[in-house]
Coordinates of C-alpha atoms and ligand atoms in Angstrom, one line a residue:
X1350 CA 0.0 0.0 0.0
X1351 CA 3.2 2.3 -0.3
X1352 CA 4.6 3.8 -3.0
X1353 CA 7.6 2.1 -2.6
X1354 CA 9.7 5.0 -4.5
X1355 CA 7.2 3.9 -7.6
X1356 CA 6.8 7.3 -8.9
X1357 CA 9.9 9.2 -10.9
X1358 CA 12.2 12.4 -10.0
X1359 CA 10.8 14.2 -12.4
X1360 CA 7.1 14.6 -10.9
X1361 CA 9.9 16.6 -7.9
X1362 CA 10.7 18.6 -10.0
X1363 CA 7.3 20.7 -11.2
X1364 CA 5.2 19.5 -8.2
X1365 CA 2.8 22.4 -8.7
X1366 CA 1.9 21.9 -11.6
X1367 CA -0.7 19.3 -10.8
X1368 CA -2.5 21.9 -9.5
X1369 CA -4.0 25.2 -10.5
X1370 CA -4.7 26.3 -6.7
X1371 CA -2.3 27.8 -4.6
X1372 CA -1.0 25.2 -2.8
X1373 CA -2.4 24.5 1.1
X1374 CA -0.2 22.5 3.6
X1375 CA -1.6 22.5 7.5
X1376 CA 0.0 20.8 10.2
X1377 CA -2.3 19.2 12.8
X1378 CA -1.0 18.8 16.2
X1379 CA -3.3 17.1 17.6
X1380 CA -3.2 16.6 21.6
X1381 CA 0.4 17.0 21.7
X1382 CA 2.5 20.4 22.3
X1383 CA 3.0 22.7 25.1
X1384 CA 4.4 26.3 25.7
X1385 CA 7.6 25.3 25.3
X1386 CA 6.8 23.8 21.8
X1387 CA 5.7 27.0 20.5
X1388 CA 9.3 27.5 20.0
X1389 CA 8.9 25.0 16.9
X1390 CA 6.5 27.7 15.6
X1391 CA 8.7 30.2 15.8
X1392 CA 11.4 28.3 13.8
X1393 CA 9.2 27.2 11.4
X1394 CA 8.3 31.2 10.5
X1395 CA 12.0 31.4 10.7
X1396 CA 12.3 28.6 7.8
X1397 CA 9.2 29.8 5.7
X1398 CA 10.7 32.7 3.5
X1399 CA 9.6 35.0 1.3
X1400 CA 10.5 32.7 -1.7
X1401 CA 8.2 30.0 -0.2
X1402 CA 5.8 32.2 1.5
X1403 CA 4.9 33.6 -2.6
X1404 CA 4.0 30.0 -3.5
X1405 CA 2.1 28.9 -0.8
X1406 CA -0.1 29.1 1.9
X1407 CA 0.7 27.4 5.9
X1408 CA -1.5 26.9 8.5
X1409 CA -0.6 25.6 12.1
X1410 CA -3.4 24.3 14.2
X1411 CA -1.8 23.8 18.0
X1412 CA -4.2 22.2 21.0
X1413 CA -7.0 24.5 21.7
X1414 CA -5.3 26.2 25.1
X1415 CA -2.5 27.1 23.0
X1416 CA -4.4 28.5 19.7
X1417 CA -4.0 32.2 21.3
X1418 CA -0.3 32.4 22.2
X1419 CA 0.4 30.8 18.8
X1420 CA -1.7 33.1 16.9
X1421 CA 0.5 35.3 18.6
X1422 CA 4.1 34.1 18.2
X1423 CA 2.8 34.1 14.5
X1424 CA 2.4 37.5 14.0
X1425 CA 4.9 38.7 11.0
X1426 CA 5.6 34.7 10.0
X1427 CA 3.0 34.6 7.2
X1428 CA 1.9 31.4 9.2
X1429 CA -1.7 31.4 9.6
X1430 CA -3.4 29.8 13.1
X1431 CA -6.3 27.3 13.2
X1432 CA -8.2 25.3 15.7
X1433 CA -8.5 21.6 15.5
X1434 CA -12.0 22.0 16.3
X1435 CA -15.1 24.2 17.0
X1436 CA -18.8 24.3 18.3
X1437 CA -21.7 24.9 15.9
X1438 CA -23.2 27.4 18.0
X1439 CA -22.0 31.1 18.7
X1440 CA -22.4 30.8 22.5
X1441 CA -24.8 29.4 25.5
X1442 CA -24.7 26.4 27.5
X1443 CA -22.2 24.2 26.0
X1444 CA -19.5 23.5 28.8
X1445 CA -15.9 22.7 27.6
X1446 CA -16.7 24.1 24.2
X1447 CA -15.3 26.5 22.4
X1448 CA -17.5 28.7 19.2
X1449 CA -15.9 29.4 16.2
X1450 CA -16.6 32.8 16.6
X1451 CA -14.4 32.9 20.3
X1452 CA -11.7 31.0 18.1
X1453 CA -11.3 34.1 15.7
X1454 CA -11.5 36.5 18.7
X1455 CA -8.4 35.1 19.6
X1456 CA -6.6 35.4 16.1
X1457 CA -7.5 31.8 14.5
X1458 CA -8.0 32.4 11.1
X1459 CA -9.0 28.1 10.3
X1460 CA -10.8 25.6 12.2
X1461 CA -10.7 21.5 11.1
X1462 CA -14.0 19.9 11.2
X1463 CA -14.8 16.4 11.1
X1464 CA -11.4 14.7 11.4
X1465 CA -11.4 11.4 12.0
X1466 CA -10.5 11.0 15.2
X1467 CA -13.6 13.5 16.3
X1468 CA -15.6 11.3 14.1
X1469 CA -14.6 7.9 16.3
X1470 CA -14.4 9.5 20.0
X1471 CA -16.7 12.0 20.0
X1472 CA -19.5 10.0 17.3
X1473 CA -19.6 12.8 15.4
X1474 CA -21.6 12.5 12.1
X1475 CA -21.8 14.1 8.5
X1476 CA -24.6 16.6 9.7
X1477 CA -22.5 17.6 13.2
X1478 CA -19.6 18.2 11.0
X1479 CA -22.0 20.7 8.4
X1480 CA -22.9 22.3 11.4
X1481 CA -19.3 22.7 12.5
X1482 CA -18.8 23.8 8.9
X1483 CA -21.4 26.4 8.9
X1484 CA -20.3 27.9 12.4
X1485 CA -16.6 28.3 10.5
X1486 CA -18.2 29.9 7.6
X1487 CA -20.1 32.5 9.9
X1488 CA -17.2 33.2 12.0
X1489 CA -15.2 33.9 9.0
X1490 CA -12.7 31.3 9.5
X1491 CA -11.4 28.6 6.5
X1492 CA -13.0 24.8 7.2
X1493 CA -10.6 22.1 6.9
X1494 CA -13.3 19.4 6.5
X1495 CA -11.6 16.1 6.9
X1496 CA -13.0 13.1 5.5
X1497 CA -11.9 9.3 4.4
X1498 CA -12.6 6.0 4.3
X1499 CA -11.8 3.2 7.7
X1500 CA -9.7 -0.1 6.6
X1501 CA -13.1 -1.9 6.8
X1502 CA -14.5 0.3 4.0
X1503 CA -11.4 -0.2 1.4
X1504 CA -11.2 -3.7 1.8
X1505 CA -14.8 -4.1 1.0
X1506 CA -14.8 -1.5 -2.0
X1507 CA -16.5 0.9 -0.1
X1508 CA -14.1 3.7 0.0
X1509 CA -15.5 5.9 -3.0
X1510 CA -18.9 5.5 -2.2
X1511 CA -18.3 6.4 1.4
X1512 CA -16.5 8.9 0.6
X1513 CA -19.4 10.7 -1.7
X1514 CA -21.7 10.3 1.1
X1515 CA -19.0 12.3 3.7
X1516 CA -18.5 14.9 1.2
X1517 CA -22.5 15.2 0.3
X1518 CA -23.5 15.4 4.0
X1519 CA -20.7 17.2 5.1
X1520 CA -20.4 20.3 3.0
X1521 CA -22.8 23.5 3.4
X1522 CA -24.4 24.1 0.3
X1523 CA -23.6 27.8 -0.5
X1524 CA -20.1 27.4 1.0
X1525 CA -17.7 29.8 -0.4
X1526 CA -14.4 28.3 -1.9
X1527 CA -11.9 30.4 0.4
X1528 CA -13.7 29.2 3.0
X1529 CA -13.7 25.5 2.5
X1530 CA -10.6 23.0 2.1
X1531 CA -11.3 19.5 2.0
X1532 CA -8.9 17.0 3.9
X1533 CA -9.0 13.4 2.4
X1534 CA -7.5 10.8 5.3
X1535 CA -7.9 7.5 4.8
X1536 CA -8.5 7.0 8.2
X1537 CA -6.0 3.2 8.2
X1538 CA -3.1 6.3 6.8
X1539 CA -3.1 8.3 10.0
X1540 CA -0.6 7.6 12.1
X1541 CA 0.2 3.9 10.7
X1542 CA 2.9 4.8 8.2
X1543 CA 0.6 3.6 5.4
X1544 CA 0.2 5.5 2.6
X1545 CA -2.7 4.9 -0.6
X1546 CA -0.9 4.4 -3.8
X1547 CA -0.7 7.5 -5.8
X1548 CA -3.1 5.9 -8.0
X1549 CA -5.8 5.7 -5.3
X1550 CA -5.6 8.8 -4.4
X1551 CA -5.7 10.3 -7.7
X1552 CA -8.7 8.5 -8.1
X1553 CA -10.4 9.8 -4.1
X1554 CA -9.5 13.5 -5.5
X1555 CA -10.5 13.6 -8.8
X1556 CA -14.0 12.2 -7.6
X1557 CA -13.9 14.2 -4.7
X1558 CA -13.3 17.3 -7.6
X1559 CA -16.2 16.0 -9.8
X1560 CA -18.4 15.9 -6.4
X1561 CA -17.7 19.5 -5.6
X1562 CA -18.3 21.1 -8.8
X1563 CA -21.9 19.4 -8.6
X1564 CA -22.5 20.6 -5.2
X1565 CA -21.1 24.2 -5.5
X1566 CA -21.0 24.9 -8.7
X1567 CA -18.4 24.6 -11.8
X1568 CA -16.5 27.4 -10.2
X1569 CA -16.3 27.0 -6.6
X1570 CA -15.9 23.4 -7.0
X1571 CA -13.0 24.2 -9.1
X1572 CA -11.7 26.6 -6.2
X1573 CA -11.9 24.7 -3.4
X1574 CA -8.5 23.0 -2.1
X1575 CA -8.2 19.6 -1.5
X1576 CA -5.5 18.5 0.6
X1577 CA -3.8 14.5 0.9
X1578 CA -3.3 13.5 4.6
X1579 CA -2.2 10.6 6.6
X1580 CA 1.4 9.2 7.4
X1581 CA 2.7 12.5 5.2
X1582 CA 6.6 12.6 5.7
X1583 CA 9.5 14.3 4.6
X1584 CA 10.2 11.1 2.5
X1585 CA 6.7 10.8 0.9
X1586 CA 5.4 14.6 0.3
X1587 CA 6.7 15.3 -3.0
X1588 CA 5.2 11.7 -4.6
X1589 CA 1.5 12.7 -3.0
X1590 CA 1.6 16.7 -3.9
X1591 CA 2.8 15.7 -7.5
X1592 CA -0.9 13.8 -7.8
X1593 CA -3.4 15.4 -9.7
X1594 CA -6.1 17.3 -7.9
X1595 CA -3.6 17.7 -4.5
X1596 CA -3.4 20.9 -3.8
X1597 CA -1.5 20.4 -0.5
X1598 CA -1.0 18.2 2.5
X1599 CA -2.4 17.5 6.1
X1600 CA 1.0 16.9 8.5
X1601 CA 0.1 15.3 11.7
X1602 CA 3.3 13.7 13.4
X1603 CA 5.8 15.5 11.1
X1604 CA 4.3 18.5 11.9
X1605 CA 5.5 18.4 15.5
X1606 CA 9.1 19.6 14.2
X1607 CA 10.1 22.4 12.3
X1608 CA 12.0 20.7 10.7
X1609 CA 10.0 18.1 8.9
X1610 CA 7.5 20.5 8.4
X1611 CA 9.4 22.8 6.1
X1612 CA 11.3 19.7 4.4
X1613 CA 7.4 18.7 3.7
X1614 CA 6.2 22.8 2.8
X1615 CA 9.4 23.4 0.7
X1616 CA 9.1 20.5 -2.4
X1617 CA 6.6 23.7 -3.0
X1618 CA 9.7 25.6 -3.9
Ligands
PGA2499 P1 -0.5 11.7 10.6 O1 -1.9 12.4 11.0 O2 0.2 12.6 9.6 O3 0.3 11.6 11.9 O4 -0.8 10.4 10.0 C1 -2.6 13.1 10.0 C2 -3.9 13.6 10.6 O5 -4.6 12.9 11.3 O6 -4.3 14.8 10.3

């Protein structure tokens, strides 16, 4: 299930080219990180340089308690700040939530909806995540909507149609491009070390293109950035952003260090 060094240098060498979006790479820290780790952030702003910074866009999305101090440590970087996670409504009685519109108060810019692992713990569906959507939407913040097939689903030839169904539940209907980024994470990729063949996710994208342009129109559909994740490293990146219809990446684990990340943002160079 790996490429296995199948595809050729030259896809390294005019990566963008499979893609007429600017290019999108968000690293997703998960439950991990601390004050201290902030100090990753800072290098990475360090590493992403003007050169880098004309070619493409970075997003950081730190534990909810530190979303503030990194929105601020990322002042003047060109690194942008997002939550991993939101509430669907602007306020009330909601204990241990958080609103999208309280996450750009504090200088978020993005908020990831639906990822997996919110999917499995906290049995959120496709119309919780639309909701979640819609709340980042209001707020003015850009959705990362992640969505992907389990293990289970691929092996029984599930994976497209599952997929469609995330994607047709999931997104608002009048959702404006800038707003939305889709996240496709085949849910066995994250954090396993397995990654689809390029050929499989060529095929997930370019349906998951097709689906868009039906549900938002030619344009939008077009517009809207959709971004590989699971098990992306510093060894695999430049095979998956060469794939058609990838218009970035989704870095969990080798997000963590500066210096992965930027090995992964810079085959954008
Ligand atoms: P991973 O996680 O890169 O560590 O596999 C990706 C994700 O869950 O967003």
């Amino acid at each position: 299930m790996s490429f296995s060094g199948r595809f050729p240098l030259l896809l390294k060498k005019e990566p963008a080219m499979s893609s007429k979006n600017r290019p999108l790479v968000v690293g997703n820290w998960k439950m991990n990180g601390s004050r201290a780790a902030l100090g990753e952030l800072v290098a990475m702003g360090k590493g992403f340089d003007g050169a880098l910074r004309s070619k493409i866009d970075l997003v950081l999305c730190p534990p909810m308690t530190h979303v503030a101090l990194a929105a601020q440590a990322a002042v003047g970087t060109g690194i942008s700040i997002g939550a991993q996670n939101c509430h669907a409504k602007v306020s009330g009685a909601h204990t241990g939530d958080v609103s999208a519109e309280m996450l750009a108060d504090i200088g978020a810019t993005a908020v990831m909806v639906g990822h997996s692992e919110r999917r499995t713990d906290y049995k959120e569906k496709d119309a919780d995540v639309r909701a979640k959507a819609e709340a980042a939407q209001r707020a003015g913040l850009m959705a990362v909507l992640c969505l992907g097939e389990t293990k289970a689903e691929r092996e029984a030839g599930k994976a497209l149609s599952v997929v469609r169904r995330q994607l047709k539940d999931s997104v608002p209907a009048n959702m404006p491009a800038h707003q939305l980024v889709i996240g496709y994470e085949p849910v066995w990729a994250i954090g396993t070390g397995l990654v689809p063949t390029a050929k499989d996710v060529e095929e997930v994208h370019a349906l998951i293109r097709g689906d868009l342009k039906r549900l938002l129109g030619k344009e939008e559909g077009s517009k809207v950035r959709i971004l590989y994740g699971g098990s992306v490293k510093p060894s695999n990146a430049a095979e998956l952003l060469a794939v058609d219809n990838v218009d970035g990446l989704l870095v969990g684990g080798a997000s963590l260090k500066a210096e992965d990340f930027l090995t992964i943002a810079g085959f954008y160079r």
